Coordinates of C-alpha atoms and ligand atoms in Angstrom, one line a residue:
M15 CA 0.0 0.1 0.2
L16 CA 0.8 3.7 -0.9
G17 CA 2.5 5.5 2.0
S18 CA 2.5 9.2 2.4
Q19 CA 1.8 11.7 -1.0
L20 CA 5.8 12.8 -1.0
C21 CA 8.7 10.9 -2.8
K22 CA 10.1 8.5 -0.2
E23 CA 13.5 6.7 0.4
A24 CA 11.5 3.8 2.2
D25 CA 8.8 3.2 -1.0
F26 CA 11.8 2.1 -2.9
S27 CA 12.7 -0.9 -1.4
T28 CA 8.4 -1.9 -0.7
S29 CA 6.7 -4.8 -2.5
W30 CA 4.4 -2.4 -4.3
F31 CA 7.5 -0.1 -5.8
V32 CA 9.2 -3.3 -7.2
H33 CA 6.2 -4.9 -8.2
A34 CA 5.4 -1.3 -10.7
C35 CA 8.9 -1.6 -11.9
G36 CA 8.3 -4.9 -13.2
K37 CA 5.4 -3.7 -14.9
L38 CA 6.8 -0.4 -16.1
R39 CA 10.2 -2.4 -17.2
E40 CA 12.2 -0.4 -15.6
E41 CA 15.3 -1.1 -13.5
M42 CA 15.3 0.1 -9.8
R43 CA 17.1 3.6 -9.2
Y44 CA 16.6 6.5 -6.5
H45 CA 15.2 8.6 -9.0
R46 CA 11.9 10.8 -8.0
K47 CA 10.7 10.3 -11.5
L48 CA 10.7 6.7 -11.3
W49 CA 9.3 7.1 -7.9
E50 CA 6.2 9.6 -10.3
W51 CA 5.2 6.6 -12.2
C52 CA 5.4 3.8 -9.8
Y53 CA 3.1 5.9 -7.5
I54 CA 0.3 6.6 -10.1
F55 CA 0.6 2.7 -11.2
E56 CA 0.2 1.7 -7.4
A57 CA -2.8 4.0 -6.5
L58 CA -4.7 3.2 -9.7
R59 CA -3.9 -0.4 -9.0
E60 CA -4.8 0.3 -5.6
R61 CA -8.4 1.4 -6.5
N62 CA -8.6 -1.5 -8.7
M63 CA -8.5 0.5 -11.9
L64 CA -6.1 -1.5 -14.0
M65 CA -8.6 -4.3 -15.7
P66 CA -10.0 -4.4 -18.9
F67 CA -12.7 -2.2 -20.2
K68 CA -11.8 0.4 -17.5
S69 CA -10.7 3.4 -19.4
G70 CA -7.8 6.1 -18.5
L71 CA -7.0 9.5 -20.5
G72 CA -3.4 10.5 -19.6
F73 CA -2.1 14.0 -20.1
G74 CA 1.2 15.2 -21.0
V75 CA 2.3 11.5 -21.6
G76 CA 5.7 12.3 -23.3
K77 CA 7.2 9.0 -23.7
E78 CA 6.3 7.6 -19.7
P79 CA 5.7 3.6 -20.1
L80 CA 2.7 3.9 -18.3
T81 CA 0.6 4.7 -21.0
A82 CA 1.6 0.8 -22.7
A83 CA 1.5 -0.9 -18.9
F84 CA -2.6 0.0 -18.6
A85 CA -3.0 -1.0 -22.1
S86 CA -1.4 -4.5 -21.1
Y87 CA -4.0 -4.9 -18.4
G88 CA -6.8 -4.1 -21.2
C89 CA -7.4 -1.0 -19.9
E90 CA -8.5 1.5 -22.7
V91 CA -6.6 4.1 -23.0
V92 CA -6.4 7.9 -24.7
A93 CA -3.1 9.0 -24.3
T94 CA -2.6 13.0 -25.0
D95 CA -0.1 15.5 -25.3
M96 CA 0.7 19.2 -26.3
D97 CA 1.2 19.7 -30.4
A98 CA 4.3 18.9 -31.2
D99 CA 5.3 22.1 -32.9
E100 CA 4.9 23.7 -29.1
A101 CA 6.7 20.5 -27.8
K102 CA 9.7 21.2 -29.6
E103 CA 9.9 24.8 -28.8
Q104 CA 9.5 24.2 -25.2
G105 CA 12.5 21.9 -25.4
W106 CA 10.7 18.6 -24.5
V107 CA 11.6 16.9 -27.4
E108 CA 15.2 17.7 -27.5
T109 CA 15.0 16.2 -23.9
N110 CA 13.3 12.7 -25.5
Q111 CA 10.2 13.8 -23.0
H112 CA 8.0 14.1 -26.3
A113 CA 6.6 10.4 -28.3
L114 CA 5.7 11.0 -32.2
N115 CA 2.8 9.0 -32.1
A116 CA 1.1 5.9 -30.1
M117 CA 3.9 3.4 -31.1
D118 CA 6.6 5.6 -29.6
L119 CA 4.6 4.9 -26.0
N120 CA 5.4 1.3 -26.6
N121 CA 8.9 1.1 -27.5
A122 CA 9.7 -1.2 -24.6
G123 CA 7.3 -4.1 -25.7
I124 CA 5.5 -3.6 -22.4
C125 CA 1.9 -4.1 -24.2
D126 CA 1.6 -7.0 -26.7
P127 CA 1.7 -4.9 -30.2
H128 CA -2.0 -6.1 -31.1
Q129 CA -3.4 -5.4 -28.0
F130 CA -1.7 -1.9 -27.9
R131 CA -3.3 -1.0 -31.6
N132 CA -6.6 -1.7 -30.3
L133 CA -6.7 -0.2 -27.0
V134 CA -4.4 2.8 -27.1
T135 CA -4.9 6.7 -29.1
Y136 CA -2.7 9.2 -29.1
E137 CA -4.2 13.1 -29.5
T138 CA -2.8 16.3 -28.9
A139 CA -4.8 18.0 -25.8
D140 CA -3.9 21.0 -24.0
M141 CA -4.1 21.1 -20.5
N142 CA -4.9 24.7 -20.4
R143 CA -8.0 23.6 -22.5
I144 CA -9.5 20.6 -21.8
S145 CA -11.8 19.4 -24.6
D146 CA -15.4 19.1 -23.7
N147 CA -15.4 15.8 -25.8
Y148 CA -13.7 13.9 -22.5
V149 CA -16.3 14.9 -20.3
E150 CA -17.7 12.4 -17.8
R151 CA -16.0 9.4 -20.6
F152 CA -12.9 8.0 -18.0
D153 CA -12.8 6.1 -15.4
F154 CA -9.4 6.9 -14.7
T155 CA -7.2 10.5 -15.2
W156 CA -3.4 10.8 -14.7
S157 CA -0.5 13.1 -15.3
S158 CA 3.2 12.7 -14.3
C159 CA 5.4 15.6 -14.1
C160 CA 3.3 17.7 -16.1
F161 CA 0.9 20.2 -14.1
E162 CA 3.7 22.2 -12.6
H163 CA 4.7 23.4 -16.6
L164 CA 1.6 25.1 -17.6
G165 CA 2.1 28.8 -17.1
S166 CA 1.6 29.8 -13.6
I167 CA 0.7 28.2 -9.9
E168 CA -2.6 29.0 -10.9
H169 CA -2.5 27.4 -14.2
G170 CA -1.8 24.5 -12.6
K171 CA -4.5 24.9 -9.8
R172 CA -6.9 25.5 -12.6
F173 CA -6.0 21.8 -14.6
I174 CA -6.4 20.0 -11.4
V175 CA -9.8 21.1 -10.8
N176 CA -10.9 21.2 -14.6
Q177 CA -9.6 17.6 -15.3
M178 CA -11.7 16.2 -12.7
K179 CA -14.7 16.9 -15.1
C180 CA -13.4 14.1 -17.4
L181 CA -14.0 11.4 -14.7
K182 CA -17.4 9.0 -14.7
P183 CA -18.9 9.0 -11.5
G184 CA -16.8 6.4 -9.3
G185 CA -13.7 8.1 -10.7
V186 CA -10.1 8.5 -9.6
A187 CA -7.6 11.1 -10.6
V188 CA -3.6 10.5 -10.0
H189 CA -1.2 13.5 -10.6
T190 CA 2.5 14.3 -9.7
T191 CA 4.1 17.6 -9.3
E192 CA 7.1 19.6 -8.1
F193 CA 6.9 20.3 -4.0
N194 CA 8.5 22.9 -2.3
L195 CA 10.5 21.7 0.5
S196 CA 12.9 24.5 1.9
S197 CA 9.8 27.2 1.8
D198 CA 6.1 27.3 2.7
E199 CA 6.8 31.3 1.6
D200 CA 8.6 32.0 -1.6
T201 CA 8.6 30.1 -4.1
L202 CA 10.0 29.5 -8.0
E203 CA 7.1 30.6 -10.4
A204 CA 8.4 31.1 -14.3
P205 CA 6.3 30.4 -17.1
I206 CA 8.0 27.0 -18.1
L207 CA 8.2 25.6 -14.4
V208 CA 6.9 26.3 -10.8
I209 CA 7.3 24.5 -7.3
Y210 CA 4.2 23.9 -5.3
R211 CA 4.3 24.9 -1.6
R212 CA 2.4 23.5 1.1
R213 CA -0.3 26.0 0.9
D214 CA -0.7 26.1 -2.7
I215 CA -0.9 22.6 -2.5
E216 CA -3.8 23.1 0.5
A217 CA -6.0 25.7 -1.8
M218 CA -5.9 22.9 -4.0
V219 CA -7.2 20.7 -2.1
S220 CA -9.6 22.9 -0.1
E221 CA -10.9 23.7 -3.7
L222 CA -11.2 20.1 -4.7
R223 CA -12.9 19.4 -1.4
Q224 CA -15.4 22.4 -1.8
E225 CA -16.5 20.7 -4.5
G226 CA -17.4 17.2 -3.4
Y227 CA -13.8 15.0 -4.2
R228 CA -12.0 13.4 -1.9
V229 CA -8.6 13.9 -1.4
T230 CA -6.1 12.1 1.0
V231 CA -2.9 14.3 1.3
D232 CA 0.1 13.7 3.8
Y233 CA 3.1 16.0 3.6
T234 CA 5.3 14.0 5.7
A235 CA 9.1 13.8 4.3
G236 CA 11.5 11.5 5.1
A237 CA 15.5 12.1 6.4
G238 CA 17.3 8.9 5.0
P239 CA 20.9 9.4 3.5
Y240 CA 19.1 9.1 -0.3
E241 CA 16.3 11.8 0.3
S242 CA 18.7 13.8 3.0
F243 CA 20.7 13.8 -0.7
V244 CA 20.1 17.2 -3.0
D245 CA 20.6 16.7 -6.1
L246 CA 22.1 19.7 -8.5
P247 CA 22.2 21.1 -11.8
P248 CA 22.6 18.9 -14.3
Y249 CA 21.5 16.3 -12.6
H250 CA 23.4 14.0 -13.5
N251 CA 23.4 11.9 -10.1
P252 CA 22.3 8.4 -9.7
V253 CA 20.9 9.4 -6.5
H254 CA 17.9 12.1 -7.6
L255 CA 15.0 12.0 -4.9
R256 CA 15.7 15.8 -4.1
L257 CA 17.0 18.5 -6.4
K258 CA 17.8 21.8 -6.1
L259 CA 15.5 23.9 -8.1
G260 CA 16.7 27.9 -8.6
E261 CA 17.1 28.4 -4.6
Y262 CA 14.3 25.9 -3.7
V263 CA 15.2 22.2 -2.8
S264 CA 11.9 20.2 -4.4
T265 CA 10.9 16.6 -4.8
S266 CA 7.6 15.4 -5.9
I267 CA 4.1 15.1 -4.3
G268 CA 1.2 12.8 -5.9
L269 CA -2.3 13.7 -5.7
I270 CA -5.0 11.1 -5.6
I271 CA -8.4 12.7 -6.2
E272 CA -11.7 10.7 -6.3
K273 CA -15.4 11.4 -7.3
E274 CA -18.2 9.8 -5.8
K275 CA -19.9 7.1 -7.5
Ligands
SAM306 C1 8.4 16.8 -18.3 S1 8.3 16.0 -19.1 C2 7.4 14.5 -18.8 C3 6.7 13.9 -19.7 C4 5.8 12.6 -18.8 N1 4.8 12.8 -18.3 C5 6.8 11.9 -17.9 O1 6.9 11.7 -17.0 O2 8.0 11.5 -18.7 C6 6.1 17.5 -19.2 C7 5.5 17.4 -20.2 O3 4.4 18.0 -20.4 C8 3.7 18.2 -21.4 N2 2.8 19.6 -21.5 C9 3.7 20.6 -21.3 N3 2.9 21.6 -21.3 C10 1.2 21.1 -21.6 C11 0.3 21.6 -21.6 N4 0.0 22.9 -22.0 N5 -0.4 20.5 -22.4 C12 0.2 19.4 -22.7 N6 0.8 19.0 -22.4 C13 1.9 20.1 -21.8 C14 5.1 18.3 -22.2 O4 5.0 18.6 -24.0 C15 5.7 17.1 -21.8 O5 5.2 15.6 -22.9

């Protein structure tokens, strides 16, 4: 079972983490991106979303292995990302974080190719302007490492609240982002990247609860040797659970938001 929602060293030796790494065909390493993928996978698995005929909508999927893993369970997936030209402009193509087509999302062979073609569609979707075509169509939604890139703290918050409309009753949303461990006062807020403070996440959670959604939050941070190490630019250290972004130490946080049946 998942512990708290902050990236934790202790998670990497749990059976759920090892299981998720196997399904995602990823080697275990102390990296917060891997934690985000495994966290999303496990949050959905625990809530019985990974089974045939469940439908999922992924935002800003880049080249992450989650689409293929979900399809391998028989889920019908609409994987989306921003327009390719815009992604090029923002540097996502250069850093190998943007897929050219659907098959690019199954490069590791996680899902049987025939099953993948039948179950997965790849579409352009702007997270700042979610299409009405997606309303109440999905059992689950997810995004990894994305909503901090939408323009501002408020843009990310609007995305999180808006994307809930894509879920059917009883649906589950799982989204991960950057969390500021240094300060609950100041933070980084640039058009290409923001770091959420605890107060920003609390404001988001409070709005979600006001709208009737169930959210579990726990901001407990660990103090083990790997999570006490802070990676610095150009971030090539194999241990990368915390990193310095500008003047702030950041790690990953996950949100699980559930819609009543
Ligand atoms: C850091 S990458 C993460 C990619 C992938 N989710 C992963 O975990 O490897 C950020 C992703 O957000 C996408 N993105 C940024 N702004 C977006 C927007 N406005 N609408 C949709 N996707 C966006 C980028 O195209 C890119 O795929």
